[in-house]
Short mmCIF file of C-alpha atoms and ligand atoms in Angstrom, two decimals:
data_model
loop_
_atom_site.label_atom_id
_atom_site.label_comp_id
_atom_site.label_asym_id
_atom_site.label_seq_id
_atom_site.Cartn_x
_atom_site.Cartn_y
_atom_site.Cartn_z
CA MET A 216 -3.98 -1.65 -13.78
CA ASP A 217 -1.44 -3.78 -15.71
CA VAL A 218 1.80 -4.78 -14.22
CA ILE A 219 4.07 -6.21 -16.92
CA PRO A 220 6.73 -8.93 -16.39
CA GLU A 221 9.64 -6.82 -15.83
CA ASN A 222 8.02 -4.58 -13.31
CA ALA A 223 6.86 -7.08 -11.41
CA TYR A 224 9.70 -7.85 -9.29
CA LYS A 225 9.48 -3.97 -8.07
CA TRP A 226 5.75 -5.00 -6.78
CA GLN A 227 7.24 -8.30 -5.08
CA PHE A 228 10.29 -6.89 -3.61
CA ILE A 229 7.89 -3.90 -1.71
CA GLU A 230 5.57 -6.48 -1.06
CA ASN A 231 8.08 -8.68 0.79
CA LYS A 232 9.38 -5.94 2.76
CA ILE A 233 5.97 -5.08 4.00
CA ARG A 234 5.15 -8.95 4.82
CA GLU A 235 8.73 -8.72 7.06
CA ILE A 236 7.87 -5.66 8.64
CA THR A 237 4.02 -6.71 9.49
CA GLY A 238 5.73 -10.19 11.01
CA GLU A 239 8.01 -8.30 13.02
CA PHE A 240 5.00 -5.90 14.58
CA GLY A 241 2.72 -9.04 14.63
CA VAL A 242 0.23 -7.75 12.26
CA SER A 243 -1.74 -10.64 10.48
CA GLU A 244 -3.06 -10.49 6.96
CA VAL A 245 -7.11 -9.89 5.87
CA ARG A 246 -8.45 -10.27 2.81
CA THR A 247 -11.94 -8.87 1.65
CA PRO A 248 -14.30 -8.69 -1.30
CA VAL A 249 -13.65 -6.18 -4.28
CA PHE A 250 -17.19 -5.06 -3.81
CA GLU A 251 -19.43 -4.45 -0.64
CA HIS A 252 -22.62 -3.21 -0.69
CA THR A 253 -23.14 0.47 -1.08
CA GLU A 254 -24.32 1.16 2.27
CA LEU A 255 -21.28 0.05 4.14
CA PHE A 256 -19.13 3.06 2.28
CA GLN A 257 -21.96 5.44 2.75
CA ARG A 258 -22.17 5.00 6.44
CA GLY A 259 -18.39 4.12 6.75
CA VAL A 260 -16.52 6.69 4.56
CA GLY A 261 -19.55 8.90 5.30
CA ASP A 262 -21.80 10.37 2.63
CA THR A 263 -20.52 14.03 2.79
CA THR A 264 -17.16 12.93 1.56
CA ASP A 265 -16.07 13.46 -1.95
CA VAL A 266 -15.16 9.77 -2.22
CA VAL A 267 -18.71 8.85 -1.40
CA GLU A 268 -20.34 12.26 -3.15
CA LYS A 269 -18.73 11.97 -6.46
CA GLU A 270 -15.96 9.03 -6.65
CA MET A 271 -17.45 5.61 -6.31
CA TYR A 272 -18.23 3.07 -8.90
CA THR A 273 -21.75 2.05 -7.82
CA PHE A 274 -23.88 -0.38 -9.79
CA ASN A 275 -26.99 -2.48 -9.27
CA ASP A 276 -26.37 -6.22 -9.53
CA LYS A 277 -28.96 -8.70 -11.16
CA GLY A 278 -30.60 -8.94 -7.86
CA ASP A 279 -31.08 -5.22 -8.06
CA ARG A 280 -28.82 -4.53 -4.88
CA SER A 281 -26.30 -1.57 -5.02
CA ILE A 282 -22.90 -2.59 -4.74
CA THR A 283 -19.73 -0.58 -5.19
CA LEU A 284 -16.33 -1.31 -5.71
CA ARG A 285 -14.32 -0.57 -2.63
CA PRO A 286 -12.72 2.95 -2.71
CA GLU A 287 -10.78 2.38 0.33
CA GLY A 288 -9.81 -0.50 2.83
CA THR A 289 -10.82 0.31 6.14
CA ALA A 290 -14.71 -0.11 5.84
CA GLY A 291 -14.21 -3.56 4.54
CA ALA A 292 -11.98 -4.80 7.34
CA VAL A 293 -14.03 -3.21 9.85
CA ARG A 294 -17.07 -5.22 8.34
CA LEU A 295 -14.72 -8.29 8.80
CA PHE A 296 -14.01 -7.58 12.12
CA ILE A 297 -17.55 -7.51 13.10
CA GLU A 298 -18.84 -10.43 10.85
CA HIS A 299 -16.20 -12.88 12.03
CA GLY A 300 -16.66 -11.87 15.73
CA LEU A 301 -12.95 -10.75 16.00
CA PHE A 302 -14.25 -8.78 18.95
CA ASN A 303 -14.35 -11.98 20.95
CA ASN A 304 -10.47 -12.57 20.72
CA PRO A 305 -8.01 -10.93 23.12
CA MET A 306 -7.33 -7.13 21.98
CA PRO A 307 -5.84 -5.94 20.18
CA ILE A 308 -6.23 -7.58 16.78
CA LYS A 309 -3.61 -5.97 14.48
CA THR A 310 -4.50 -6.57 10.66
CA TYR A 311 -3.04 -5.27 7.19
CA TYR A 312 -4.51 -5.95 3.62
CA PHE A 313 -3.13 -5.55 -0.10
CA THR A 314 -6.09 -4.32 -1.92
CA SER A 315 -7.06 -2.75 -5.03
CA CYS A 316 -9.31 0.48 -4.82
CA TYR A 317 -11.49 2.25 -7.09
CA ARG A 318 -12.24 6.11 -7.43
CA TYR A 319 -13.57 7.84 -9.99
CA GLU A 320 -11.15 10.70 -9.95
CA LYS A 321 -9.45 12.59 -12.42
CA PRO A 322 -6.50 10.70 -13.65
CA GLN A 323 -2.91 12.51 -13.09
CA ALA A 324 0.46 11.04 -12.12
CA GLY A 325 0.02 9.59 -8.95
CA ARG A 326 -3.66 9.65 -9.07
CA LEU A 327 -5.34 6.79 -10.77
CA ARG A 328 -8.99 5.58 -10.96
CA GLU A 329 -7.88 2.12 -9.96
CA PHE A 330 -4.90 1.96 -7.66
CA HIS A 331 -3.38 -0.46 -4.61
CA GLN A 332 -3.26 0.03 -1.11
CA PHE A 333 -1.34 -1.45 1.54
CA GLY A 334 -3.09 -0.93 4.76
CA VAL A 335 -2.95 -1.27 8.72
CA GLU A 336 -6.06 -1.49 10.99
CA TYR A 337 -5.29 -2.11 14.86
CA PHE A 338 -8.78 -2.87 16.63
CA GLY A 339 -9.66 -2.86 20.48
CA THR A 340 -7.18 -0.13 21.63
CA GLN A 341 -7.52 3.42 22.60
CA SER A 342 -4.26 3.61 23.85
CA PRO A 343 -1.94 6.41 22.05
CA THR A 344 0.82 3.76 21.95
CA ALA A 345 -1.16 2.29 19.24
CA ASP A 346 -1.47 5.47 17.03
CA ALA A 347 2.43 5.70 17.54
CA GLU A 348 2.88 2.16 16.67
CA ILE A 349 1.23 2.39 13.00
CA MET A 350 3.31 5.39 12.51
CA GLU A 351 6.42 3.80 13.19
CA LEU A 352 5.58 0.96 11.22
CA VAL A 353 5.02 2.79 8.25
CA MET A 354 8.15 5.13 8.58
CA LEU A 355 10.30 1.86 9.23
CA LEU A 356 8.79 0.58 5.89
CA TYR A 357 9.92 3.78 4.15
CA LYS A 358 13.39 3.74 5.94
CA ARG A 359 14.01 0.27 4.79
CA LEU A 360 13.11 1.13 1.30
CA GLY A 361 15.53 3.91 1.40
CA LEU A 362 13.34 6.87 0.94
CA LYS A 363 14.58 10.45 2.29
CA GLY A 364 12.76 13.67 2.88
CA LEU A 365 9.61 12.33 4.03
CA SER A 366 7.51 14.41 6.29
CA LEU A 367 5.23 12.82 9.04
CA ASN A 368 2.54 15.28 9.45
CA ILE A 369 -0.02 14.72 12.37
CA ASN A 370 -2.78 16.61 13.89
CA SER A 371 -5.78 15.80 16.03
CA ILE A 372 -9.44 16.31 15.06
CA GLY A 373 -10.76 15.70 18.45
CA CYS A 374 -14.03 13.31 19.16
CA PRO A 375 -17.58 13.74 18.44
CA VAL A 376 -18.18 16.12 21.84
CA CYS A 377 -15.61 18.45 21.04
CA ARG A 378 -16.30 18.54 17.61
CA LYS A 379 -19.99 19.47 18.10
CA GLU A 380 -18.88 22.82 19.95
CA TYR A 381 -16.13 23.43 17.04
CA ASN A 382 -18.68 22.94 14.45
CA GLU A 383 -21.16 25.64 15.84
CA LYS A 384 -17.79 28.00 16.14
CA LEU A 385 -16.85 27.20 12.49
CA LYS A 386 -20.56 27.77 11.29
CA ASP A 387 -20.45 31.09 12.94
CA TYR A 388 -17.50 32.21 11.35
CA LEU A 389 -18.40 30.65 7.93
CA ARG A 390 -21.96 32.15 7.95
CA GLN A 391 -20.74 35.52 6.98
CA ASN A 392 -19.52 34.39 3.70
CA TYR A 393 -22.18 31.58 3.32
CA ASP A 394 -23.49 33.15 0.17
CA ASN A 395 -19.95 32.63 -1.45
CA LEU A 396 -19.54 29.03 -0.82
CA CYS A 397 -19.74 26.72 -3.57
CA ASP A 398 -22.73 24.85 -3.84
CA THR A 399 -20.91 21.38 -2.45
CA CYS A 400 -20.04 23.55 0.61
CA LYS A 401 -23.51 25.11 1.06
CA SER A 402 -24.92 21.28 1.19
CA ARG A 403 -21.86 20.36 4.04
CA PHE A 404 -22.69 23.85 6.15
CA ASP A 405 -25.22 22.28 8.15
CA ARG A 406 -24.47 18.19 7.42
CA ASN A 407 -20.44 18.48 7.96
CA PRO A 408 -19.06 21.69 7.93
CA MET A 409 -15.61 20.34 8.75
CA ARG A 410 -15.49 19.20 5.25
CA ILE A 411 -15.64 22.86 4.12
CA LEU A 412 -11.98 23.26 5.37
CA ASP A 413 -10.84 20.62 2.64
CA CYS A 414 -12.65 22.08 -0.16
CA LYS A 415 -10.41 22.40 -3.23
CA SER A 416 -12.30 25.46 -5.11
CA PRO A 417 -10.20 28.87 -4.66
CA VAL A 418 -12.90 31.08 -3.14
CA CYS A 419 -13.59 28.41 -0.56
CA LYS A 420 -10.12 27.96 0.42
CA ASP A 421 -9.87 31.78 0.77
CA ILE A 422 -12.80 31.86 2.74
CA VAL A 423 -11.68 29.17 5.21
CA LYS A 424 -8.21 31.19 5.92
CA GLY A 425 -8.61 32.38 9.17
CA ALA A 426 -11.35 30.01 10.44
CA PRO A 427 -10.70 28.69 13.69
CA LEU A 428 -8.78 25.58 13.89
CA LEU A 429 -10.13 22.24 15.67
CA ILE A 430 -6.67 21.66 17.29
CA ASP A 431 -7.09 24.99 19.53
CA ASN A 432 -10.71 23.71 20.49
CA ILE A 433 -10.31 19.84 21.43
CA CYS A 434 -11.35 18.78 24.70
CA SER A 435 -9.13 17.82 27.47
CA GLU A 436 -9.33 13.93 26.96
CA CYS A 437 -8.39 14.52 23.34
CA SER A 438 -5.53 17.05 23.95
CA ASP A 439 -4.13 14.42 26.47
CA HIS A 440 -4.29 11.90 24.07
CA PHE A 441 -2.50 13.96 21.44
CA GLU A 442 0.26 14.85 23.77
CA LYS A 443 0.86 11.28 24.48
CA VAL A 444 0.98 10.27 20.86
CA LYS A 445 3.38 13.00 20.59
CA LYS A 446 5.61 11.57 23.44
CA TYR A 447 5.67 7.82 22.02
CA LEU A 448 6.49 9.29 18.70
CA GLU A 449 9.53 10.81 20.21
CA ALA A 450 10.54 7.86 22.31
CA ALA A 451 10.48 5.88 18.89
CA GLY A 452 12.89 8.69 17.73
CA LEU A 453 10.47 9.70 14.72
CA GLU A 454 10.44 13.32 13.69
CA TYR A 455 7.01 14.70 13.10
CA SER A 456 5.51 18.30 12.33
CA ILE A 457 1.79 19.38 13.30
CA ASP A 458 -0.13 20.34 10.87
CA PRO A 459 -3.29 22.01 12.25
CA TYR A 460 -4.87 21.75 8.60
CA ILE A 461 -4.94 18.15 8.12
CA VAL A 462 -8.87 17.11 8.06
CA ARG A 463 -8.43 13.85 6.09
CA GLY A 464 -11.12 13.29 3.27
CA LEU A 465 -13.01 10.46 5.23
CA ASP A 466 -15.40 11.13 7.91
CA TYR A 467 -14.76 8.21 10.34
CA TYR A 468 -11.45 9.90 12.16
CA THR A 469 -11.17 10.89 15.69
CA LYS A 470 -8.69 12.28 17.42
CA THR A 471 -5.36 11.79 15.64
CA VAL A 472 -4.86 12.07 12.10
CA PHE A 473 -1.87 12.09 10.17
CA GLU A 474 -0.14 11.82 6.48
CA VAL A 475 3.35 11.20 5.07
CA ILE A 476 4.44 13.77 2.66
CA ALA A 477 7.19 13.30 0.01
CA GLN A 478 8.88 15.89 -2.06
CA ASN A 479 7.91 14.51 -5.37
CA LYS A 480 8.15 16.84 -8.33
CA ASN A 481 6.11 14.82 -11.02
CA SER A 482 3.71 13.08 -8.85
CA ASN A 483 1.17 13.36 -5.87
CA ASN A 484 2.97 14.04 -2.56
CA THR A 485 0.69 12.54 -0.15
CA ILE A 486 2.00 8.98 0.09
CA CYS A 487 0.23 7.62 3.16
CA GLY A 488 -2.69 8.87 5.29
CA GLY A 489 -4.62 7.40 8.44
CA GLY A 490 -5.48 8.06 11.87
CA ARG A 491 -7.83 6.89 14.69
CA TYR A 492 -11.56 6.10 14.17
CA ASP A 493 -13.00 4.94 17.37
CA GLY A 494 -16.58 5.08 16.21
CA LEU A 495 -16.57 3.50 12.93
CA VAL A 496 -17.15 -0.27 14.50
CA GLU A 497 -20.18 0.76 16.40
CA GLU A 498 -21.20 2.69 13.37
CA LEU A 499 -21.30 -0.13 10.97
CA GLY A 500 -23.01 -2.37 14.01
CA GLY A 501 -20.45 -4.04 15.95
CA SER A 502 -19.72 -3.06 19.82
CA SER A 503 -17.81 -0.01 20.57
CA THR A 504 -14.36 -0.76 19.71
CA PRO A 505 -11.66 1.92 19.25
CA ALA A 506 -9.46 1.63 16.26
CA CYS A 507 -6.63 3.32 14.23
CA GLY A 508 -5.08 2.51 10.84
CA PHE A 509 -3.35 3.82 7.79
CA ALA A 510 -3.14 2.97 3.99
CA LEU A 511 -0.45 3.91 1.54
CA GLY A 512 -0.60 3.99 -2.28
CA MET A 513 1.56 1.15 -3.72
CA GLU A 514 1.73 3.31 -7.09
CA ARG A 515 2.62 6.53 -5.39
CA LEU A 516 5.32 4.79 -3.29
CA LEU A 517 6.82 2.99 -6.66
CA LEU A 518 6.79 6.44 -8.12
CA THR A 519 8.28 8.15 -4.92
CA LEU A 520 11.22 5.33 -5.23
CA GLU A 521 11.64 6.49 -8.85
CA GLU A 522 11.96 10.22 -8.26
CA GLN A 523 14.44 9.43 -5.27
CA GLU A 524 16.40 6.92 -8.17
CA ILE A 525 16.20 4.27 -5.61
CA GLU A 526 17.21 1.04 -7.35
CA ILE A 527 14.94 -1.96 -6.41
CA PRO A 528 16.93 -5.18 -6.62
CA ASP A 529 15.84 -7.76 -9.06
CA THR A 530 15.93 -11.02 -7.08
CA THR A 531 13.97 -12.84 -9.38
CA ASN A 532 16.48 -13.78 -11.98
CA VAL A 533 16.85 -17.13 -13.23
CA LYS A 534 19.75 -19.14 -11.92
CA LEU A 535 20.71 -21.13 -14.70
CA TYR A 536 19.95 -21.56 -18.29
CA ILE A 537 20.68 -24.82 -20.12
CA GLY A 538 21.02 -24.43 -23.74
CA SER A 539 21.22 -27.11 -26.24
CA MET A 540 22.09 -28.14 -29.89
CA GLY A 541 19.66 -30.09 -31.78
CA GLU A 542 16.63 -32.18 -30.87
CA GLN A 543 18.42 -34.89 -28.76
CA CYS A 544 20.55 -32.80 -26.66
CA SER A 545 17.67 -30.72 -26.16
CA PHE A 546 15.82 -34.04 -24.33
CA PHE A 547 18.73 -33.93 -22.13
CA ALA A 548 18.73 -30.32 -21.20
CA HIS A 549 14.86 -30.62 -20.52
CA LYS A 550 15.61 -33.44 -18.14
CA LEU A 551 18.26 -31.73 -16.35
CA THR A 552 16.40 -28.56 -16.10
CA HIS A 553 13.39 -30.79 -14.44
CA GLN A 554 15.96 -32.58 -12.03
CA LEU A 555 17.34 -29.15 -11.07
CA ARG A 556 14.03 -27.54 -10.42
CA GLY A 557 13.37 -30.61 -8.23
CA GLU A 558 16.20 -29.73 -6.10
CA GLY A 559 14.76 -25.90 -5.81
CA LEU A 560 16.99 -24.38 -8.35
CA SER A 561 15.28 -21.44 -10.94
CA VAL A 562 16.15 -23.03 -14.15
CA GLU A 563 15.27 -22.29 -17.70
CA CYS A 564 15.89 -24.22 -21.27
CA ASP A 565 14.78 -23.55 -24.72
CA HIS A 566 11.23 -23.94 -25.76
CA LEU A 567 11.66 -22.54 -29.43
CA GLY A 568 14.15 -24.91 -31.14
CA ARG A 569 16.16 -21.83 -31.70
CA GLY A 570 20.23 -22.06 -32.16
CA VAL A 571 22.58 -21.82 -29.49
CA LYS A 572 23.28 -18.26 -30.20
CA ALA A 573 19.78 -17.02 -29.99
CA GLN A 574 19.30 -19.46 -27.08
CA LEU A 575 22.27 -17.45 -25.27
CA LYS A 576 21.05 -13.96 -26.16
CA TYR A 577 17.53 -15.04 -24.44
CA ALA A 578 19.38 -16.01 -21.26
CA ASN A 579 21.36 -12.75 -21.20
CA LYS A 580 17.77 -11.05 -21.67
CA ILE A 581 16.42 -13.08 -18.67
CA LYS A 582 19.67 -12.41 -16.67
CA ALA A 583 20.51 -15.90 -16.33
CA GLU A 584 23.41 -16.06 -13.40
CA TYR A 585 25.16 -19.47 -15.22
CA THR A 586 24.77 -20.97 -18.37
CA LEU A 587 25.51 -24.38 -19.73
CA VAL A 588 25.26 -25.57 -23.31
CA LEU A 589 24.73 -29.14 -24.05
CA GLY A 590 25.94 -30.25 -27.47
CA GLU A 591 26.97 -34.16 -28.47
CA ASP A 592 30.21 -33.67 -27.24
CA GLU A 593 28.88 -32.87 -23.73
CA ILE A 594 26.55 -35.60 -23.88
CA SER A 595 28.84 -38.17 -24.76
CA THR A 596 31.71 -37.15 -22.27
CA GLY A 597 29.22 -36.35 -19.43
CA LYS A 598 31.17 -33.03 -18.91
CA GLY A 599 30.39 -29.58 -19.62
CA LYS A 600 31.11 -25.78 -18.95
CA LEU A 601 29.26 -23.91 -16.40
CA LYS A 602 29.88 -20.17 -17.06
CA ASN A 603 29.26 -17.73 -14.71
CA MET A 604 27.84 -15.05 -16.44
CA ALA A 605 29.01 -12.35 -14.08
CA ASP A 606 32.92 -12.81 -14.53
CA GLY A 607 32.84 -15.10 -17.54
CA ILE A 608 34.77 -17.86 -15.95
CA GLU A 609 34.15 -21.38 -17.03
CA THR A 610 34.10 -24.16 -14.79
CA VAL A 611 34.04 -28.08 -16.02
CA VAL A 612 31.24 -29.74 -14.19
CA ASP A 613 29.92 -33.44 -14.78
CA ILE A 614 26.51 -33.18 -16.60
CA ASN A 615 24.17 -34.41 -13.51
CA ALA A 616 22.04 -32.44 -11.41
CA GLN A 617 24.00 -33.03 -8.04
CA ASP A 618 27.58 -31.69 -9.50
CA ILE A 619 26.01 -28.73 -11.18
CA LEU A 620 24.10 -27.92 -7.71
CA ASN A 621 27.31 -28.23 -5.91
CA HIS A 622 29.47 -25.98 -8.11
CA ILE A 623 26.78 -23.28 -7.96
CA ASN A 624 26.25 -23.30 -4.21
CA GLN A 625 30.27 -23.55 -3.95
CA GLU A 626 30.35 -20.35 -5.61
CA GLU A 627 27.63 -18.72 -3.71
CA VAL A 628 29.34 -18.92 -0.42
P1 HAM B 964 -6.63 8.04 1.69
O1 HAM B 964 -5.92 8.97 2.24
O2 HAM B 964 -8.12 8.05 1.15
O3 HAM B 964 -6.76 7.00 3.14
O4 HAM B 964 -5.67 7.00 0.90
C1 HAM B 964 -4.69 6.59 1.34
C2 HAM B 964 -3.57 6.57 0.50
O5 HAM B 964 -3.89 5.94 -0.81
C3 HAM B 964 -3.30 7.87 0.02
O6 HAM B 964 -2.45 8.51 0.86
C4 HAM B 964 -2.38 7.84 -1.34
O7 HAM B 964 -1.26 7.32 -1.30
C5 HAM B 964 -3.35 6.64 -1.89
N1 HAM B 964 -4.42 7.11 -2.49
C6 HAM B 964 -5.53 7.58 -2.59
N2 HAM B 964 -6.33 7.73 -3.73
C7 HAM B 964 -5.42 7.41 -4.72
C8 HAM B 964 -5.60 7.60 -6.02
N3 HAM B 964 -6.74 7.95 -6.80
N4 HAM B 964 -4.65 6.98 -7.06
C9 HAM B 964 -3.55 6.70 -6.32
N5 HAM B 964 -3.18 6.32 -4.64
C10 HAM B 964 -4.32 6.96 -4.25
C11 HAM B 964 -7.70 6.05 3.02
O8 HAM B 964 -8.24 5.21 2.08
C12 HAM B 964 -8.10 5.38 4.36
N6 HAM B 964 -8.90 4.12 4.30
C13 HAM B 964 -6.72 5.36 5.17
C14 HAM B 964 -7.04 4.51 6.69
C15 HAM B 964 -6.85 3.22 6.91
N7 HAM B 964 -7.32 5.22 7.69
C16 HAM B 964 -7.27 4.31 8.61
N8 HAM B 964 -7.09 3.09 8.32
#
């Protein structure tokens, strides 16, 4: 995926907001490689999921090892947690990441084969306060970005104990229609029947209508946890809806699952997904460690901002463009540029030997806030006109870095 210069500020703006909020929540960044051993995702994400069965970019490297471009960020973050012994630190460990992800899906608006996730993973706490806090974090991010009309939908999909019993109930229900299930669902019937609830085929969708719901069959411990999550969400002033049909597309979830849904007309509405995954660290070779997290798609977030016509402020503009007439003045312009940059000001000048008119056109294009043109007069008198491009007002300044800086700083206050 390409990000062109005139769009980069949007990504940077969102990333800065994310770094601001993760800072407030005490969440630290982690970075993991773009590819991992295929087995990590097979075991982590689950080999009955669409992601693993159909969507992974998997190939053998020159040493004949099977490697896969990460389809999501959680499995890599868990591997990092185990490999670097983070479990030896006081808990919880709160991490976040920006990653590119790769899924061989049918491309459409908001569904890409390469996309980017901002994800958060909390390790080492089974408290419902953690489930609520990660939802609070993401909803605060959306609020600060100015998004409206989002729904936070939550559900509980229980633990391995209650799910085992539920799976039997579900299989009893599905058995009468087994022959009509699609081939993928047939193959999932024994291995992971809950996945059938998530099948996109219209026939399977019809069959699962009326199936028993997991939320009605969770054990008392899971139910107690869910009740507390709801309480903490309410305490944080977060509105939510319960959607008993959320099963999520990945296998590692236990107890709480959630999704954030936008009202987009032209692109995919699921802008964030996550939940608790208390068994994954152990499944991947670590000691038993409860965890929870979420990830949001950066492209879907940008599309949602666009659909809601939210302007992202471009804070990357150049402060001053120094134009020049002829080679001698160009030399002065470059020298002054160098000095002002040394003082921390964002300054541009000509690199193409263009005439002043063309230089000022360029200054306009890059949205320079001030311009100053150096000609022979300016060089000989040591005075020039600093023009504020917003109101067109010109101020006479001495042609030296300090005086120019003083004027710009004075105007800014
Ligand atoms: P996921 O629901 O598969 O969960 O993906 C999370 C988010 O990534 C989605 O809500 C969506 O915004 C974005 N996304 C997914 N696929 C695509 C795509 N093909 N194109 C564009 N955006 C996409 C996970 O990946 C879990 N690892 C989340 C998590 C973290 N759960 C616990 N911790």
